[in-house]
Coordinates of C-alpha atoms and ligand atoms in Angstrom, one line a residue:
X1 CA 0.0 0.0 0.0
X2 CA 1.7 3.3 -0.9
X3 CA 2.5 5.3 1.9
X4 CA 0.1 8.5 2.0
X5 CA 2.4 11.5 3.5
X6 CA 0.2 13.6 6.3
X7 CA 0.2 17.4 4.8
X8 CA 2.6 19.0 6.9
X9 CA 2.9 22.4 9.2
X10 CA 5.6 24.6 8.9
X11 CA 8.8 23.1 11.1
X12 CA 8.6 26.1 13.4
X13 CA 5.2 26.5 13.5
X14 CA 4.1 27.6 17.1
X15 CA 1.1 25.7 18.3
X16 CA -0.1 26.3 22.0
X17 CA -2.7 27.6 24.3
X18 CA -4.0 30.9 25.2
X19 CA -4.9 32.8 27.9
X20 CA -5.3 36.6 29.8
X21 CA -4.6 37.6 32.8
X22 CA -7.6 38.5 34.4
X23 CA -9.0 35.3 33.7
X24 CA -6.7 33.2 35.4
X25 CA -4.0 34.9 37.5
X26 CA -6.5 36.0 41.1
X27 CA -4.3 37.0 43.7
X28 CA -5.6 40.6 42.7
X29 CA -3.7 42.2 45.8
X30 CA -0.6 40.3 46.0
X31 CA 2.5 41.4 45.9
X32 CA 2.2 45.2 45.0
X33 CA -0.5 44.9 42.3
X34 CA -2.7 47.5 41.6
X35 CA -6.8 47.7 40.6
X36 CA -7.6 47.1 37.4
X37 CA -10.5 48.4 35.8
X38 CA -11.9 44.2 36.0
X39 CA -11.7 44.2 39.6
X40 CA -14.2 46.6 40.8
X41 CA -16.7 46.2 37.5
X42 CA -16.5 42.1 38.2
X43 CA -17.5 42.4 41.9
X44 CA -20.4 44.5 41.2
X45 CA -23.7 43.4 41.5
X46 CA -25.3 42.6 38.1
X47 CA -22.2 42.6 35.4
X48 CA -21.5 39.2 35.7
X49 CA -24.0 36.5 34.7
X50 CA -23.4 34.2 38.3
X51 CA -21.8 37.3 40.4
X52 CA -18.1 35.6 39.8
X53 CA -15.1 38.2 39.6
X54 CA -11.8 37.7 39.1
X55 CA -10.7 37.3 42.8
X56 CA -9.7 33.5 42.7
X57 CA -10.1 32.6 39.0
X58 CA -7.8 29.6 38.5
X59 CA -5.8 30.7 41.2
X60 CA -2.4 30.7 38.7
X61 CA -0.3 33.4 39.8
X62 CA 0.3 31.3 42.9
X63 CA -0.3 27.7 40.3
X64 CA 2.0 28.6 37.3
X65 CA 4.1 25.9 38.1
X66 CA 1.6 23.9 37.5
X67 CA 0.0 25.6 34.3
X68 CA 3.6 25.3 33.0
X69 CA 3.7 21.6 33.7
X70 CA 0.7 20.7 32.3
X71 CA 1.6 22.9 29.3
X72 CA 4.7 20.8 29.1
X73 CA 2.3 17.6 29.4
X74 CA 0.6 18.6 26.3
X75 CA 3.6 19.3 24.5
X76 CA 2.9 22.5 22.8
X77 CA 5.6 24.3 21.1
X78 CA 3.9 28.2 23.1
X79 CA 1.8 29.8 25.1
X80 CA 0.1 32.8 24.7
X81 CA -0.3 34.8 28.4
X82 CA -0.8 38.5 29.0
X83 CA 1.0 40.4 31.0
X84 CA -1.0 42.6 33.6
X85 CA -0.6 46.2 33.6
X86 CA -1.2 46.9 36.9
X87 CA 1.2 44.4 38.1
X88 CA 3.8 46.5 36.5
X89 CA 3.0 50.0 36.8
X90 CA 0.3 49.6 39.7
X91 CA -0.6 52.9 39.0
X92 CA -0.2 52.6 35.4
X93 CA 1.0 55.8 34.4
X94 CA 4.5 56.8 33.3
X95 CA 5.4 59.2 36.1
X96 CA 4.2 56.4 38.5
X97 CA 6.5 53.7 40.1
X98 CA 7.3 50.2 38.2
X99 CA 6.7 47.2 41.1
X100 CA 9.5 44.9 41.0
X101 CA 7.8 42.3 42.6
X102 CA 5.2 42.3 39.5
X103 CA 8.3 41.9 37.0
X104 CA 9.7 39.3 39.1
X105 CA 6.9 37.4 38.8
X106 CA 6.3 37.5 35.3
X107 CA 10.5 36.9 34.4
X108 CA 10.5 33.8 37.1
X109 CA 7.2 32.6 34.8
X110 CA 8.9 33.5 31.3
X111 CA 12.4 31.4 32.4
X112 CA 9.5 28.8 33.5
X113 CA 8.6 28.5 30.5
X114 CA 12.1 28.9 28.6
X115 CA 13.1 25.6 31.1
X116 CA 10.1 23.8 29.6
X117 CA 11.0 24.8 26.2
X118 CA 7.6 26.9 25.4
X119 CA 8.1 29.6 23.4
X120 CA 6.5 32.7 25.0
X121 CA 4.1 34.9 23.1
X122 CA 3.5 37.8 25.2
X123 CA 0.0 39.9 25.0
X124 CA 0.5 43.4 26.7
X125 CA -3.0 44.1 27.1
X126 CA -5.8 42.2 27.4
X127 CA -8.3 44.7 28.8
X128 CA -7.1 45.0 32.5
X129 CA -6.0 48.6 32.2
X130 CA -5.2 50.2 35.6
X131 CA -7.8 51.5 37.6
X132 CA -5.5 54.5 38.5
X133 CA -5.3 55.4 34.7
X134 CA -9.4 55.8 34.5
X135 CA -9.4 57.8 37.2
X136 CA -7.1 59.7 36.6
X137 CA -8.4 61.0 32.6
X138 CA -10.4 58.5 31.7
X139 CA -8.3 55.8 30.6
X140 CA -8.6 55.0 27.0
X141 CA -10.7 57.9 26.5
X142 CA -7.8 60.5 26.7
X143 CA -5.5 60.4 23.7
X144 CA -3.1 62.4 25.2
X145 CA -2.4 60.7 28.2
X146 CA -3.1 56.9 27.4
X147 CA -0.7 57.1 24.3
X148 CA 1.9 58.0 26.3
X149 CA 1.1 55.9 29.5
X150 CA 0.7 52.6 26.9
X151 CA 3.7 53.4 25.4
X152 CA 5.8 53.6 28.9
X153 CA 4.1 50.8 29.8
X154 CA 5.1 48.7 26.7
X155 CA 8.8 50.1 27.1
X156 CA 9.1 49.2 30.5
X157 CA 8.0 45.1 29.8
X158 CA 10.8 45.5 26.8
X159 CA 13.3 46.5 29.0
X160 CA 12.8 44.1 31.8
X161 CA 12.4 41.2 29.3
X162 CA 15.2 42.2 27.7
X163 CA 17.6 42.5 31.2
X164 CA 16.6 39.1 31.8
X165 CA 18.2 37.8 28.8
X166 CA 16.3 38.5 25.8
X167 CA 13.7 36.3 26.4
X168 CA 10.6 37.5 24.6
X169 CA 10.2 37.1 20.6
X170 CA 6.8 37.1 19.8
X171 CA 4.7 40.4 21.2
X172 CA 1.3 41.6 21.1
X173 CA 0.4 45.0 21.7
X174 CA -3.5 44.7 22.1
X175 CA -5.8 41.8 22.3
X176 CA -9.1 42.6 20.4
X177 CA -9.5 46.3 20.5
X178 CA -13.4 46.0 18.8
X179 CA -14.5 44.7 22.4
X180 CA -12.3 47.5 24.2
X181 CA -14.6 49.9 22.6
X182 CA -17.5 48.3 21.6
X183 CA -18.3 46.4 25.0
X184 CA -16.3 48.7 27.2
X185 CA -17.7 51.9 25.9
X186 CA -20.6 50.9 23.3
X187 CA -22.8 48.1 25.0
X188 CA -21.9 48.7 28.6
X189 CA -21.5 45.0 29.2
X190 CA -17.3 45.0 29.7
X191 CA -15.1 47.1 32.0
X192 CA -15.5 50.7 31.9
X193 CA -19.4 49.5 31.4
X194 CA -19.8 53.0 29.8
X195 CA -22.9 53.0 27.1
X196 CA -25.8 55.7 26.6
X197 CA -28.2 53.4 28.0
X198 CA -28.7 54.6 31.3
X199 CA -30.2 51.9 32.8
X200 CA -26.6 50.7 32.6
X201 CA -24.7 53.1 33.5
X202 CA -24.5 56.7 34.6
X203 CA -22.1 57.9 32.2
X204 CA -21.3 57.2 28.4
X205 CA -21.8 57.8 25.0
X206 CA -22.3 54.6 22.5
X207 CA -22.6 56.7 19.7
X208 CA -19.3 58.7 20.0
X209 CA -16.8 56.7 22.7
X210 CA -16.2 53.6 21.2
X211 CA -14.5 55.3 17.7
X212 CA -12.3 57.8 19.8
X213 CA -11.3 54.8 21.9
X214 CA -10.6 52.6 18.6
X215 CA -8.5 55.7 17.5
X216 CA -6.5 55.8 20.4
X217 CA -6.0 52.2 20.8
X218 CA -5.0 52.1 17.1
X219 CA -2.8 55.3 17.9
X220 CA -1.2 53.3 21.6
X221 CA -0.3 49.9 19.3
X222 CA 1.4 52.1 17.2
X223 CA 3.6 54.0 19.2
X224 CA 4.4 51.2 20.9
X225 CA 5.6 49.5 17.8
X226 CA 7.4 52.6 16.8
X227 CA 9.6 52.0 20.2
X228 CA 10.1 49.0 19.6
X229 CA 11.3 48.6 16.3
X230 CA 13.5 51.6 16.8
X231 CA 15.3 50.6 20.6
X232 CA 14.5 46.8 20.9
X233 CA 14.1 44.9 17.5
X234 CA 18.0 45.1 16.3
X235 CA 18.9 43.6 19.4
X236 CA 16.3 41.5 20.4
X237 CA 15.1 40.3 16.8
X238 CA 12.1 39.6 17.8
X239 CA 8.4 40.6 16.1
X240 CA 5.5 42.5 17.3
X241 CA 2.3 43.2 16.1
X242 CA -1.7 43.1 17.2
X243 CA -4.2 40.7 17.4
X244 CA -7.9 41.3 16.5
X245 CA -11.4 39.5 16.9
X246 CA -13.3 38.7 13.8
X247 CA -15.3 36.3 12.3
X248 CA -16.5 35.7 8.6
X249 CA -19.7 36.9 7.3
X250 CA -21.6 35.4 4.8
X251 CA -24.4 36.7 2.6
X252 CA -27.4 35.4 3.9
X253 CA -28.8 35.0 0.1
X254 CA -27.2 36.3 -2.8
X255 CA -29.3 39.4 -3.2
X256 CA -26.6 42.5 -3.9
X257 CA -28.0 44.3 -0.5
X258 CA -26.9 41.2 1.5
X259 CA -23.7 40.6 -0.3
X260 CA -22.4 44.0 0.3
X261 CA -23.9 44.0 4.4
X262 CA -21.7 40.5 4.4
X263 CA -18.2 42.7 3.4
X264 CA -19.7 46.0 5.6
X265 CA -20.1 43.9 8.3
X266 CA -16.2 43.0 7.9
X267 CA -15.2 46.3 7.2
X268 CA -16.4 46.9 10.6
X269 CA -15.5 44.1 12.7
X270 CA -11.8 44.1 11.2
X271 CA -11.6 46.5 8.7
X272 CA -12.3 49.5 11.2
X273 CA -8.4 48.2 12.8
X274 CA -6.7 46.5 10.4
X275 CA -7.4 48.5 7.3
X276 CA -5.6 51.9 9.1
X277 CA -2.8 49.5 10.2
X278 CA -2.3 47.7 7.0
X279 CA -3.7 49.5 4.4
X280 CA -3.3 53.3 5.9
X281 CA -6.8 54.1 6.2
X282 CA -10.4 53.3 7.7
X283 CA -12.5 51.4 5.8
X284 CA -14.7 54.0 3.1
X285 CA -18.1 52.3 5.0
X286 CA -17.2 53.7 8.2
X287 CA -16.4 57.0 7.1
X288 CA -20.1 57.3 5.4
X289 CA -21.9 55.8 8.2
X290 CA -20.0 58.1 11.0
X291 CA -19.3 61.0 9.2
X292 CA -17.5 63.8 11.7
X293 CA -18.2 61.0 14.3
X294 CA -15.1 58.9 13.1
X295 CA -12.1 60.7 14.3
X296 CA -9.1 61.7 11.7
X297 CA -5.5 60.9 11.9
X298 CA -3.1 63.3 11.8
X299 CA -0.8 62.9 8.6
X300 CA 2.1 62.2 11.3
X301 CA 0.0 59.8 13.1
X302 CA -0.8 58.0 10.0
X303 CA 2.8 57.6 9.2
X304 CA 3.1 55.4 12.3
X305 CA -0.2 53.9 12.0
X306 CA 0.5 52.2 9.0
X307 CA 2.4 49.1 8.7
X308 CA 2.8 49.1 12.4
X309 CA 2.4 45.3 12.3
X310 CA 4.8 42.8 11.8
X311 CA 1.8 40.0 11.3
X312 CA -1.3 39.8 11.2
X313 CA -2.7 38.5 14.1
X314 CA -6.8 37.7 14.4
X315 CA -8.8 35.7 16.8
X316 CA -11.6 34.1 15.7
X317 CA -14.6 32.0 16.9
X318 CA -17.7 31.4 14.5
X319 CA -19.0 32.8 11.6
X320 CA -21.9 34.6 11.0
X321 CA -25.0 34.8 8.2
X322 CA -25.7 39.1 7.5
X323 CA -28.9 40.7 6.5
X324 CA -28.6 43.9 5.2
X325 CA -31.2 46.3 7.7
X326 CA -31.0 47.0 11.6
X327 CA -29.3 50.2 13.1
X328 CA -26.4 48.3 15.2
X329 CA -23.7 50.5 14.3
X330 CA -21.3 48.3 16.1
X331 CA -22.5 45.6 13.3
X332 CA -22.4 48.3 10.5
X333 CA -26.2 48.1 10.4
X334 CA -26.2 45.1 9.7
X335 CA -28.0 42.3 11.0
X336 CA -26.2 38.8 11.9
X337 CA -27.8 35.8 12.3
X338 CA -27.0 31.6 12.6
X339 CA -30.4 30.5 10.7
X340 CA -30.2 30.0 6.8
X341 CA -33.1 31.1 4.5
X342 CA -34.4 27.5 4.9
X343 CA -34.3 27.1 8.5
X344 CA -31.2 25.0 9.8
X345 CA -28.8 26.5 11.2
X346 CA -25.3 27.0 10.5
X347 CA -23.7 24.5 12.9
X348 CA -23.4 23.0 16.4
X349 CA -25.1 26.1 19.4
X350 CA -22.3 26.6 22.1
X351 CA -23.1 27.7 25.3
X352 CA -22.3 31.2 24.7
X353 CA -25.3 32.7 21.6
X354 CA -22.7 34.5 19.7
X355 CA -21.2 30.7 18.8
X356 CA -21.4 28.4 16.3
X357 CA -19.4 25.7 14.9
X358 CA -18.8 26.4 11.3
X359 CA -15.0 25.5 10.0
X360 CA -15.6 26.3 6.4
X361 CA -15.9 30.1 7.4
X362 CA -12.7 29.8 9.3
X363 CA -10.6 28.8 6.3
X364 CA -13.0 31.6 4.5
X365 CA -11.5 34.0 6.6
X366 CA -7.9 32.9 6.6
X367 CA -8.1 32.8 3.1
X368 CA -9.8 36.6 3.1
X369 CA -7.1 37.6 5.2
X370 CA -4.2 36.4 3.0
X371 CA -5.5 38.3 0.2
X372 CA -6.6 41.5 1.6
X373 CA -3.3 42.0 3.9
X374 CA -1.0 40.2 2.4
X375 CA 0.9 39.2 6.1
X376 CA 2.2 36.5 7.2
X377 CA -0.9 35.1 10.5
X378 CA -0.6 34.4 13.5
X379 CA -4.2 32.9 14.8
X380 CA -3.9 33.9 18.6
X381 CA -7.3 32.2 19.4
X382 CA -10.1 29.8 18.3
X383 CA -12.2 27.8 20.7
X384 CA -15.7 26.8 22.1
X385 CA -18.0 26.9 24.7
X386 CA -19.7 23.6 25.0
X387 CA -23.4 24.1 26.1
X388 CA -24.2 23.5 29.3
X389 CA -20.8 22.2 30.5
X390 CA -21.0 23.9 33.8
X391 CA -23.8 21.9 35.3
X392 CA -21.9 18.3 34.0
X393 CA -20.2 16.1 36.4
X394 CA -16.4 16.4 35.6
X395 CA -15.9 12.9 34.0
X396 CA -19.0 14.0 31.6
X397 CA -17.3 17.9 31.0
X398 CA -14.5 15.6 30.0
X399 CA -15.8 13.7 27.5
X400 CA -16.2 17.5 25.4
X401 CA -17.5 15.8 21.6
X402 CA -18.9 19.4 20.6
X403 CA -15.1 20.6 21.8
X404 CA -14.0 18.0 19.7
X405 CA -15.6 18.4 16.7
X406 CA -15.2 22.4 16.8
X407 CA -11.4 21.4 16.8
X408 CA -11.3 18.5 14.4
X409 CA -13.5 20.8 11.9
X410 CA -10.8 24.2 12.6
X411 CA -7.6 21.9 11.9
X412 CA -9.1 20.3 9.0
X413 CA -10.0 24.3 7.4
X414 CA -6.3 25.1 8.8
X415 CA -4.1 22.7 7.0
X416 CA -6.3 23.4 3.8
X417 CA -5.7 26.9 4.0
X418 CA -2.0 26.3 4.2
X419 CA -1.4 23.1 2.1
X420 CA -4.3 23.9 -0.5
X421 CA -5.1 27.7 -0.8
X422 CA -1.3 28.6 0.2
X423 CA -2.2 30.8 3.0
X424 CA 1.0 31.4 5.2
X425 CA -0.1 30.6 8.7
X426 CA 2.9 30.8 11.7
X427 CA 0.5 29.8 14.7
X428 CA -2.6 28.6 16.2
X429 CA -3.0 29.1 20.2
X430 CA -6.2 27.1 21.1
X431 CA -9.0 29.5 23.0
X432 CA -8.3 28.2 26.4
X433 CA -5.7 26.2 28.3
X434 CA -8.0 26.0 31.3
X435 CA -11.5 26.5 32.2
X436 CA -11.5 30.3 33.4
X437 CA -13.3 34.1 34.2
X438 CA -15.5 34.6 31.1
X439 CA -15.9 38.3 31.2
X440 CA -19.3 39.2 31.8
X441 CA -20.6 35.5 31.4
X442 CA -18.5 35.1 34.8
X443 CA -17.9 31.3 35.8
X444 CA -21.1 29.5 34.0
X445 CA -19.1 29.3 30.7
X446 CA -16.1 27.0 30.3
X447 CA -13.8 27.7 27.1
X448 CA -11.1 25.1 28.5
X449 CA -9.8 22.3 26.9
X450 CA -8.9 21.6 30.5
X451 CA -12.0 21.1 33.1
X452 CA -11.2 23.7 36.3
X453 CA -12.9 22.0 39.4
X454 CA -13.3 25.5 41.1
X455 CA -13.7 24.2 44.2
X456 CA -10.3 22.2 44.6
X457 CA -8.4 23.9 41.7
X458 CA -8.0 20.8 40.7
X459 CA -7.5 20.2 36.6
X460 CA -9.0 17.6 34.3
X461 CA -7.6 17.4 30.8
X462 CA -10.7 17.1 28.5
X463 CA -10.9 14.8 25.5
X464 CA -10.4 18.0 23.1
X465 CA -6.6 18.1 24.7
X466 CA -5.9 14.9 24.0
X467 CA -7.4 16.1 20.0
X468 CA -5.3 18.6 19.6
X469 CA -1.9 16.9 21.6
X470 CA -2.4 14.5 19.0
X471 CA -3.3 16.6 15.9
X472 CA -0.7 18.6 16.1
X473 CA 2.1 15.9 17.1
X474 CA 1.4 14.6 13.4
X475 CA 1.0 18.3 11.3
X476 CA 4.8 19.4 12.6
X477 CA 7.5 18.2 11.3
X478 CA 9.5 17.0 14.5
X479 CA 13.0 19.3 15.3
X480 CA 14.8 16.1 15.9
X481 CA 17.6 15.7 13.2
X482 CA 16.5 12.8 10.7
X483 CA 17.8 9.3 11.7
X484 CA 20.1 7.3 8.7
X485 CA 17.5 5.1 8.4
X486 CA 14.3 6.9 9.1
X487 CA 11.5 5.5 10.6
X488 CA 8.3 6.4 7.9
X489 CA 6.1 8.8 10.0
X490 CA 3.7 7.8 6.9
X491 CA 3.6 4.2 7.9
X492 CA 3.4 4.9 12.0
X493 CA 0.5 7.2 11.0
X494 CA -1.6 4.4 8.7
X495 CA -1.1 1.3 11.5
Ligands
LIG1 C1 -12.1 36.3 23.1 O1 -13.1 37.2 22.6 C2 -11.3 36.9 24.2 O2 -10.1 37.4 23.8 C3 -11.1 36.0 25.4 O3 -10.7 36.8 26.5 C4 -12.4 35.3 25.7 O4 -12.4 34.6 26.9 C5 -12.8 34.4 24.6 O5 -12.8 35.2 23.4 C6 -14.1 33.7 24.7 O6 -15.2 34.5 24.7 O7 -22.9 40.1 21.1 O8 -21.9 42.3 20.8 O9 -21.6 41.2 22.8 C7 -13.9 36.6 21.6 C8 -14.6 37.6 20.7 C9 -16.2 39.2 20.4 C10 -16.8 37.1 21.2 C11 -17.6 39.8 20.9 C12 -18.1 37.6 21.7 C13 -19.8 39.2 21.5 C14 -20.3 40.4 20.7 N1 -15.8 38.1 21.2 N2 -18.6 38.7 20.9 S1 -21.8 41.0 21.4

């Protein structure tokens, strides 16, 4: 029988896990941390769906030897953490003091890793800015101040990863600015919880907040990119760029109205970021459905804006059908839906309603991606909720087949895109190593490929671990230097 090569990975692909700091880390006043802006909106009545905060979470900034082990169980080639701001800069600001203990912490976890031979891919912000900084001006509200502050911020983690030995390769300036602005300052539902609706909050405006936030997140990525390629990259020779949340959109028929919603609707869930960053400008929909509402760059600023990205970097989760109609700005006025003309629906219902299972969007994407950017990707997340996991038994949350099948389905449309459509793909960091704080869905919704018993902090690898482990052991070519007589992969693969 002829021996029927597996497509292969690139050698030095990175596969891994991901996670954020407010998710996991708890131990929110240890060792000279400072509030976040997660700490007080979690523990307040009513944001979170079962009252969790972040207090505990998977208790790993006292467990990361443990993470770390377990990573090293699953063999993965990297981890995606996030480092957290406060820890750093309790105060956050660039006149404020930097904590050692915070850098200690994060340099004993980075040489943790390096000892385990995980490569680590470092997210500087993933939506835990500093409580001192929002009071202070507002936080991300106030381009002059939060530019500057980010940028300190981003200087000071460069330097102390570089003291330690040049350690970090692979950065991130932001994770998914969309849900900075949209939830944080649009819909109310994430920290700041600023929206119009005052039933929500006090204070906020949905129609004007989010796109000056957007502009100054865009504007604190690209300063911070600017530093870095001019005092770190010669020496360090590592990359940086940002990672964004979108997910593909198809025409819910072919009528022209819903197949240009389907490309509005990407103009604004990643055209509104990357376009600017990539292509030098925002996307022509957004400036016709703002108007003076979308702020302007500076010719200066734009200079720095674009190609401040070494990658391109996206998370992504589902894929959704679009209807032209609706006045969702935050959608493009669009309307998004998971039910086809005829009925059905587009996949397999997570526990979360935004998810679906639907892998032929993801290599849609990838593939949309490629051509419109034209940059190397880095996927930095993709994962599932299964339904109702929470009230399971743990052996039954083990047993994840929806988990499963969301991943079999993803790495089937990712060595497509890269062996068929010749999409060049560096990574794919699975959404989550453990169990852990979902936002504003609190504790009811698990996203881990390994069950957190919250009561023990005990951890249960789940059957979609032992998918991937396995999946991704036979996609990468191995490091180890070919024996004289090899051994056929091929043929250990088919018996
Ligand atoms: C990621 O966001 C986050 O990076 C990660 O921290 C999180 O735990 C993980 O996904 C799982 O949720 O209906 O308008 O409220 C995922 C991207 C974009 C998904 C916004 C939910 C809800 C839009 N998210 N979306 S809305």
């Amino acid at each position: 029988m002829a021996a029927q090569s597996v497509p292969q990975l690139r050698k030095d692909f990175l596969w891994g896990f991901a996670t954020a700091s407010f998710q996991i880390e708890g131990s929110l006043d240890t060792d000279g941390r400072g509030p976040s802006i997660w700490d007080g909106f979690s523990r307040t009545p009513g944001k979170t769906l079962d009252g969790g905060n972040g207090d505990v979470a998977t208790d790993s900034y006292r467990r990361y030897k443990e993470d770390i082990a377990l990573l090293k169980s699953y063999g993965v080639k990297a981890y995606r953490f996030s480092l957290s701001w406060s820890r750093i800069i309790p105060l956050g600001g660039r006149n404020d003091p930097v904590n050692e203990q915070g850098i200690a912490f994060y340099s004993n976890f980075i040489d943790e890793l390096i000892k385990n031979g995980i490569v680590p891919f470092v997210t500087l912000y993933h939506w835990d800015l500093p409580q001192g900084l929002h009071d202070r001006y507002g936080g991300w509200l106030n381009k002059e101040e939060v530019v500057a502050d980010f940028v300190n911020y981003s200087k000071a983690s460069f330097i102390c990863f570089e003291r330690f030995g040049d350690r970090v390769k692979h950065w991130l300036t932001l994770n998914e600015p969309w849900c900075v602005a949209v939830l944080g300052y649009g819909r109310g539902v994430f920290a700041p919880g600023r929206s119009s609706d005052r039933n929500r909050s006090t204070e906020g405006d949905s129609s004007t907040e989010p796109w000056i936030v957007a502009h100054n997140l865009i504007l604190s990525h690209a300063y911070a990119v600017k530093l870095y390629r001019e005092e770190f990259k010669a020496k360090q020779g590592g990359v940086i760029g940002i990672t964004l949340n979108g997910d593909w959109a198809i025409p819910y028929d072919d009528s022209p109205e819903n197949v240009a919603a389907a490309q509005a609707t990407l103009d604004v869930a990643i055209g509104w970021y990357a376009d600017p960053i990539y292509l030098g400008f925002y996307p022509p929909y957004m400036k016709q459905m703002l108007g003076e509402r979308l702020p302007e760059f500076t010719a200066e600023e734009l200079a720095v804006v674009k190609g401040s990205s070494d990658f391109y970097g996206q998370n992504t989760y589902t894929t959704n059908l679009i209807k032209a109609g609706g006045n969702d700005e935050f959608q493009g006025n669009n309307i998004q839906t998971f039910t086809r003309p005829d009925g059905t629906q587009l996949g397999t219902q997570a526990h979360c309603a935004w998810l679906q299972t639907y892998p032929e969007g993801f290599r849609a994407l990838l593939n949309y991606l490629w051509k419109r950017y034209k940059m190397p990707i880095y996927v930095t997340e993709n994962g599932f909720a299964v339904k109702n996991e929470n009230s399971l038994p743990i052996e039954k949350a083990q047993n994840d087949t929806d988990r499963v099948e969301y991943f079999e389905g993803a790495t089937e449309s990712l060595i497509k895109a890269v062996t068929e459509d010749g999409v060049d793909i560096r990574s794919y960091f699975a959404w989550s190593l453990l169990d852990n704080f979902e936002w504003a869905d609190g504790y009811d919704t698990r996203f881990g490929v390994t069950y957190v018993d919250y009561k023990t902090q005990q951890r249960y690898p789940k059957a979609s671990a032992k998918f991937l482990v396995k999946w991704f052991g036979e996609h990468i070519p191995s490091d180890k230097v070919e024996e004289p007589v090899p051994t056929s992969k091929e043929q250990a693969v088919e018996a």
